[in-house]
Amino acid sequence: MVLVCKFNIVGKGVIIKTEEEIELLRLSDLMVSETLALMGEILKPGVKSIDLDKKAEEYIRDNGGIPSFKGYEGFPASLCISINEAVVHGIPSDYEIKDGDIVSIDCGVYKNGFHGDAAYTFAVGDVDEDTMELLRATNESLYLGIEMAVVGNRVGDIGYAIQHYTEKQFGFGVVREMVGHGVGRDLHEDPEVPNFGRRGRGIKLKENMTIAIEPMVNMGTKRVKVLRDGWTIVTRDGKPSAHFEHSLVVKKGKPDLLSDHKIIEETIKNNINIKNLK
Ligand code: MG
Ligand code: MG
C-alpha cells in the first residue's frame, strides 16, 4: 500500500538485494503469508475486524516479528482491513463482518531488518457473482503483472498488463492514486510500481530488485476518496473494490515469489464461510 499523496517512497533509489537479504525478506514474507492464512481460517460472519487485527498482531509478535503497519505514519493497527467499497487502508474496528462482504486484508511484517508485504481479498459467505468476477479478475491481473517482472522489462510493462486485463477486458477501474513499490529494509522503497501504464516505459527491471505488485481494482469508477478517519480509501461510487498483493524478486525469465498465496488458499478451502476464487 502506497498512497502517492500520503506515503512518500523513501527516495533512496532502487536498492538491489543480495542473496542473503533476499532470504531474510523471504522469512518476513512467509510470516505475512502465514498471518493471512490464519485470517482465512478464522474469518466468518459475525467476527469483528478488530478481532482479526488482534489475532494477527499476536501471531506476528509470538513469532518474533513486528507488524510493519502499526504506527506507520501513525496508522493505528497491525492490519489494513478494507471491506466492500473500501479499497485499502481500512482501520480495524468493531464492525461485524457480514455474509456477502468482501474483506481485503493487507499485512506487513518486519523481521531481521526487512519488511514482508502481501494482501488478499476474502469473499465471506454468499458473495454475488459480479463481485466474485471482480475478485477473480483482480487476482488474475496480479499474476499477469508478475509475469512481466523479469530482467529487461520495464515497470510500465507490469502496469500495462494489469490495466489492460482489468479495464479493457472487464470494464473495471484501476485505482491510480495508489501503487505498488520496492520493498526491503524500508516498507516502501523505489521504484513505484503503478497498476497502469504503457509498455516499454518506466525504469528497467534488474536482477534482484524486490518489489510488491498490488492491483487495486474497482467494479465501477476508478475514482476514490479518503474517509474522515484520514485513512480509509473508498470508491467514489460506493461499488466494491478488490486488492491482491505479492512481494517478489525480479529474475531472468521468471520472477521468484516471496509471499505465498497458496497457503492462504489452502486454508480457505477448509473454511466453509469463505468462497473460493476458482
Ligand atoms: Mg501491502
Ligand atoms: Mg504494498
Short mmCIF file of C-alpha atoms and ligand atoms in Angstrom, two decimals:
data_model
loop_
_atom_site.label_atom_id
_atom_site.label_comp_id
_atom_site.label_asym_id
_atom_site.label_seq_id
_atom_site.Cartn_x
_atom_site.Cartn_y
_atom_site.Cartn_z
CA MET A 1 0.00 0.00 0.00
CA VAL A 2 1.40 3.27 -1.04
CA LEU A 3 -0.78 6.30 -1.28
CA VAL A 4 1.19 8.55 -3.54
CA CYS A 5 -0.02 11.69 -1.80
CA LYS A 6 0.28 10.33 1.73
CA PHE A 7 3.20 7.95 1.94
CA ASN A 8 6.32 9.10 0.31
CA ILE A 9 8.56 6.42 -1.01
CA VAL A 10 11.87 6.71 0.79
CA GLY A 11 13.62 8.01 -2.28
CA LYS A 12 16.98 6.34 -1.85
CA GLY A 13 16.75 4.98 -5.36
CA VAL A 14 16.30 1.34 -6.30
CA ILE A 15 18.18 -0.99 -3.95
CA ILE A 16 19.32 -4.28 -5.45
CA LYS A 17 19.35 -7.01 -2.78
CA THR A 18 22.00 -9.62 -2.05
CA GLU A 19 21.06 -13.31 -1.88
CA GLU A 20 21.33 -13.13 1.92
CA GLU A 21 18.98 -10.16 2.05
CA ILE A 22 16.53 -11.95 -0.22
CA GLU A 23 16.42 -14.94 2.15
CA LEU A 24 15.65 -12.60 5.06
CA LEU A 25 12.90 -10.95 3.03
CA ARG A 26 11.52 -14.41 2.28
CA LEU A 27 11.23 -15.13 6.02
CA SER A 28 9.33 -11.89 6.61
CA ASP A 29 7.02 -12.64 3.69
CA LEU A 30 6.46 -16.17 4.94
CA MET A 31 5.18 -14.73 8.20
CA VAL A 32 2.93 -12.33 6.29
CA SER A 33 1.51 -15.25 4.30
CA GLU A 34 1.01 -17.34 7.45
CA THR A 35 -0.79 -14.43 9.09
CA LEU A 36 -3.09 -14.05 6.10
CA ALA A 37 -3.70 -17.80 6.11
CA LEU A 38 -4.68 -17.54 9.78
CA MET A 39 -7.15 -14.82 8.79
CA GLY A 40 -8.56 -17.17 6.15
CA GLU A 41 -9.06 -19.74 8.89
CA ILE A 42 -10.96 -17.55 11.37
CA LEU A 43 -12.89 -15.22 9.04
CA LYS A 44 -16.64 -15.77 9.18
CA PRO A 45 -19.81 -13.71 9.52
CA GLY A 46 -20.04 -12.14 12.98
CA VAL A 47 -16.30 -11.69 13.51
CA LYS A 48 -15.24 -8.11 14.24
CA SER A 49 -12.45 -6.74 12.12
CA ILE A 50 -10.67 -5.54 15.29
CA ASP A 51 -10.55 -9.17 16.50
CA LEU A 52 -8.81 -10.20 13.28
CA ASP A 53 -6.28 -7.46 13.90
CA LYS A 54 -5.66 -8.64 17.49
CA LYS A 55 -5.12 -12.23 16.35
CA ALA A 56 -2.76 -11.13 13.60
CA GLU A 57 -0.68 -8.95 15.90
CA GLU A 58 -0.49 -11.75 18.48
CA TYR A 59 0.65 -14.24 15.83
CA ILE A 60 3.28 -11.89 14.42
CA ARG A 61 4.73 -10.92 17.81
CA ASP A 62 4.66 -14.53 19.10
CA ASN A 63 6.84 -15.43 16.13
CA GLY A 64 9.37 -12.69 16.70
CA GLY A 65 8.06 -10.21 14.13
CA ILE A 66 6.76 -6.67 14.37
CA PRO A 67 3.65 -5.55 12.49
CA SER A 68 5.05 -3.17 9.85
CA PHE A 69 1.93 -1.02 9.63
CA LYS A 70 1.37 -0.33 13.31
CA GLY A 71 2.46 3.24 13.91
CA TYR A 72 3.49 3.68 10.27
CA GLU A 73 2.79 7.35 9.59
CA GLY A 74 0.52 6.99 12.62
CA PHE A 75 -1.60 4.07 11.35
CA PRO A 76 -3.30 2.67 14.47
CA ALA A 77 -3.41 -1.10 13.74
CA SER A 78 -1.43 -4.11 12.55
CA LEU A 79 -3.57 -4.91 9.52
CA CYS A 80 -5.34 -2.80 6.96
CA ILE A 81 -8.83 -4.31 6.70
CA SER A 82 -10.84 -2.81 3.87
CA ILE A 83 -14.41 -4.06 3.42
CA ASN A 84 -16.60 -3.88 0.28
CA GLU A 85 -16.29 -0.32 -1.13
CA ALA A 86 -13.13 0.28 0.94
CA VAL A 87 -10.12 -0.06 -1.36
CA VAL A 88 -7.18 -0.03 1.08
CA HIS A 89 -6.02 1.39 4.43
CA GLY A 90 -9.22 0.44 6.28
CA ILE A 91 -8.82 0.68 10.07
CA PRO A 92 -9.90 -2.43 12.02
CA SER A 93 -12.97 -1.64 14.13
CA ASP A 94 -16.00 -3.09 15.93
CA TYR A 95 -17.67 -3.65 12.57
CA GLU A 96 -19.03 -7.21 12.42
CA ILE A 97 -18.30 -8.89 9.13
CA LYS A 98 -21.49 -9.92 7.36
CA ASP A 99 -22.39 -12.71 4.98
CA GLY A 100 -21.75 -11.34 1.47
CA ASP A 101 -18.92 -8.98 2.44
CA ILE A 102 -15.58 -8.92 0.67
CA VAL A 103 -12.72 -8.31 3.07
CA SER A 104 -9.35 -7.10 1.78
CA ILE A 105 -6.59 -7.74 4.29
CA ASP A 106 -3.16 -6.18 3.82
CA CYS A 107 -0.40 -7.36 6.15
CA GLY A 108 3.19 -6.27 6.70
CA VAL A 109 5.79 -7.92 8.94
CA TYR A 110 9.18 -6.54 9.94
CA LYS A 111 11.76 -9.10 10.99
CA ASN A 112 15.56 -9.32 10.77
CA GLY A 113 15.63 -5.80 9.36
CA PHE A 114 13.33 -6.49 6.39
CA HIS A 115 9.65 -5.98 5.60
CA GLY A 116 7.30 -8.56 4.11
CA ASP A 117 4.16 -7.23 2.42
CA ALA A 118 1.18 -9.03 0.86
CA ALA A 119 -2.60 -8.75 0.63
CA TYR A 120 -5.60 -10.90 -0.20
CA THR A 121 -9.32 -10.23 -0.66
CA PHE A 122 -11.57 -12.81 1.01
CA ALA A 123 -15.18 -13.45 -0.08
CA VAL A 124 -17.22 -14.12 3.06
CA GLY A 125 -20.34 -16.24 2.61
CA ASP A 126 -22.71 -15.67 -0.25
CA VAL A 127 -20.88 -13.04 -2.30
CA ASP A 128 -22.71 -12.18 -5.55
CA GLU A 129 -21.33 -13.37 -8.87
CA ASP A 130 -20.44 -9.87 -10.19
CA THR A 131 -18.26 -9.27 -7.15
CA MET A 132 -16.66 -12.72 -7.48
CA GLU A 133 -15.75 -11.78 -11.05
CA LEU A 134 -14.08 -8.61 -9.74
CA LEU A 135 -12.07 -10.68 -7.27
CA ARG A 136 -11.04 -13.25 -9.86
CA ALA A 137 -10.08 -10.62 -12.44
CA THR A 138 -8.04 -8.64 -9.91
CA ASN A 139 -6.25 -11.77 -8.72
CA GLU A 140 -5.56 -12.90 -12.30
CA SER A 141 -4.25 -9.43 -13.18
CA LEU A 142 -1.77 -9.71 -10.32
CA TYR A 143 -0.26 -12.80 -11.94
CA LEU A 144 -0.22 -11.16 -15.37
CA GLY A 145 1.71 -8.29 -13.78
CA ILE A 146 4.03 -10.75 -12.04
CA GLU A 147 4.86 -12.48 -15.36
CA MET A 148 6.21 -9.15 -16.58
CA ALA A 149 8.52 -8.71 -13.58
CA VAL A 150 11.58 -10.11 -15.31
CA VAL A 151 15.01 -8.76 -16.15
CA GLY A 152 14.95 -6.50 -19.19
CA ASN A 153 11.30 -5.49 -18.94
CA ARG A 154 10.24 -2.10 -17.62
CA VAL A 155 7.92 -1.07 -14.83
CA GLY A 156 5.38 0.09 -17.42
CA ASP A 157 5.08 -3.48 -18.73
CA ILE A 158 3.73 -4.59 -15.34
CA GLY A 159 1.20 -1.77 -15.14
CA TYR A 160 0.10 -2.25 -18.71
CA ALA A 161 -0.60 -5.97 -18.18
CA ILE A 162 -2.74 -5.28 -15.10
CA GLN A 163 -4.61 -2.32 -16.56
CA HIS A 164 -5.22 -3.88 -19.94
CA TYR A 165 -6.72 -7.02 -18.45
CA THR A 166 -8.96 -5.43 -15.83
CA GLU A 167 -10.07 -2.32 -17.71
CA LYS A 168 -10.17 -3.47 -21.33
CA GLN A 169 -11.46 -7.00 -20.80
CA PHE A 170 -13.77 -6.43 -17.83
CA GLY A 171 -14.51 -2.69 -17.80
CA PHE A 172 -13.33 -2.35 -14.21
CA GLY A 173 -11.45 0.70 -12.90
CA VAL A 174 -7.82 0.53 -11.80
CA VAL A 175 -7.02 2.88 -8.92
CA ARG A 176 -4.43 5.47 -9.91
CA GLU A 177 -3.67 7.18 -6.61
CA MET A 178 -2.00 4.17 -5.02
CA VAL A 179 0.69 1.97 -6.48
CA GLY A 180 2.98 -0.94 -5.75
CA HIS A 181 6.56 -0.33 -4.68
CA GLY A 182 10.03 -1.57 -3.97
CA VAL A 183 10.30 -3.37 -0.63
CA GLY A 184 13.24 -4.19 1.63
CA ARG A 185 14.73 -2.52 4.69
CA ASP A 186 12.04 0.09 4.14
CA LEU A 187 8.41 -0.87 3.62
CA HIS A 188 8.12 1.44 0.65
CA GLU A 189 11.22 1.78 -1.49
CA ASP A 190 11.80 2.89 -5.04
CA PRO A 191 10.57 2.26 -7.62
CA GLU A 192 6.87 3.00 -7.68
CA VAL A 193 5.06 0.16 -9.45
CA PRO A 194 1.76 1.51 -10.84
CA ASN A 195 -1.08 -0.82 -11.81
CA PHE A 196 -1.48 1.11 -15.05
CA GLY A 197 0.96 2.28 -17.66
CA ARG A 198 2.44 1.88 -21.08
CA ARG A 199 4.54 -0.94 -22.40
CA GLY A 200 8.24 -0.22 -22.65
CA ARG A 201 8.02 2.80 -20.35
CA GLY A 202 9.46 3.43 -16.91
CA ILE A 203 12.62 2.16 -15.29
CA LYS A 204 14.26 -1.07 -16.40
CA LEU A 205 13.85 -4.08 -14.12
CA LYS A 206 17.11 -5.55 -12.87
CA GLU A 207 18.02 -8.88 -11.29
CA ASN A 208 17.36 -8.98 -7.52
CA MET A 209 15.19 -5.91 -7.38
CA THR A 210 12.48 -6.71 -4.83
CA ILE A 211 9.06 -5.25 -5.48
CA ALA A 212 5.48 -5.53 -4.28
CA ILE A 213 2.86 -5.67 -7.04
CA GLU A 214 -0.62 -4.86 -5.76
CA PRO A 215 -3.53 -4.21 -8.10
CA MET A 216 -6.40 -2.29 -6.51
CA VAL A 217 -9.36 -2.67 -8.85
CA ASN A 218 -12.84 -1.14 -8.57
CA MET A 219 -16.00 -2.62 -10.04
CA GLY A 220 -17.14 0.81 -11.18
CA THR A 221 -15.29 4.11 -11.32
CA LYS A 222 -11.55 4.15 -10.77
CA ARG A 223 -12.01 7.28 -8.67
CA VAL A 224 -11.53 7.10 -4.90
CA LYS A 225 -11.78 9.36 -1.86
CA VAL A 226 -10.46 9.33 1.69
CA LEU A 227 -12.89 8.94 4.59
CA ARG A 228 -12.93 11.35 7.53
CA ASP A 229 -10.77 8.97 9.59
CA GLY A 230 -7.97 10.20 7.35
CA TRP A 231 -7.05 6.67 6.28
CA THR A 232 -9.74 4.58 4.66
CA ILE A 233 -9.76 4.91 0.89
CA VAL A 234 -13.18 4.13 -0.62
CA THR A 235 -14.59 4.08 -4.13
CA ARG A 236 -16.39 7.28 -5.14
CA ASP A 237 -19.43 5.38 -6.38
CA GLY A 238 -19.68 3.03 -3.40
CA LYS A 239 -19.18 -0.07 -5.57
CA PRO A 240 -16.83 -2.82 -4.34
CA SER A 241 -13.07 -2.90 -4.74
CA ALA A 242 -10.54 -5.75 -4.60
CA HIS A 243 -6.85 -5.85 -3.66
CA PHE A 244 -4.30 -8.65 -4.10
CA GLU A 245 -0.59 -8.22 -3.45
CA HIS A 246 2.57 -10.31 -3.77
CA SER A 247 6.18 -9.41 -2.95
CA LEU A 248 8.74 -10.87 -5.34
CA VAL A 249 12.28 -10.84 -6.66
CA VAL A 250 12.92 -9.80 -10.25
CA LYS A 251 14.81 -12.59 -12.03
CA LYS A 252 15.67 -13.64 -15.57
CA GLY A 253 12.80 -15.42 -17.29
CA LYS A 254 10.58 -15.89 -14.23
CA PRO A 255 10.26 -13.88 -11.03
CA ASP A 256 10.78 -15.50 -7.63
CA LEU A 257 7.71 -15.04 -5.41
CA LEU A 258 8.50 -14.16 -1.80
CA SER A 259 4.94 -14.21 -0.46
CA ASP A 260 2.81 -17.34 -0.72
CA HIS A 261 -0.89 -17.16 -1.53
CA LYS A 262 -1.15 -20.95 -1.84
CA ILE A 263 -1.14 -21.43 1.91
CA ILE A 264 -3.92 -18.84 2.18
CA GLU A 265 -5.96 -20.63 -0.48
CA GLU A 266 -5.45 -23.99 1.27
CA THR A 267 -6.98 -22.64 4.49
CA ILE A 268 -9.88 -21.06 2.56
CA LYS A 269 -10.70 -24.48 1.14
CA ASN A 270 -11.26 -25.73 4.67
CA ASN A 271 -13.35 -22.73 5.77
CA ILE A 272 -16.96 -23.18 4.63
CA ASN A 273 -17.58 -19.48 5.35
CA ILE A 274 -15.18 -18.32 2.61
CA LYS A 275 -15.95 -18.67 -1.09
CA ASN A 276 -13.09 -19.95 -3.25
CA LEU A 277 -11.96 -17.73 -6.10
CA LYS A 278 -11.63 -20.62 -8.54
MG MG B 1 0.54 -4.40 1.44
MG MG B 2 2.48 -2.90 -0.52
#
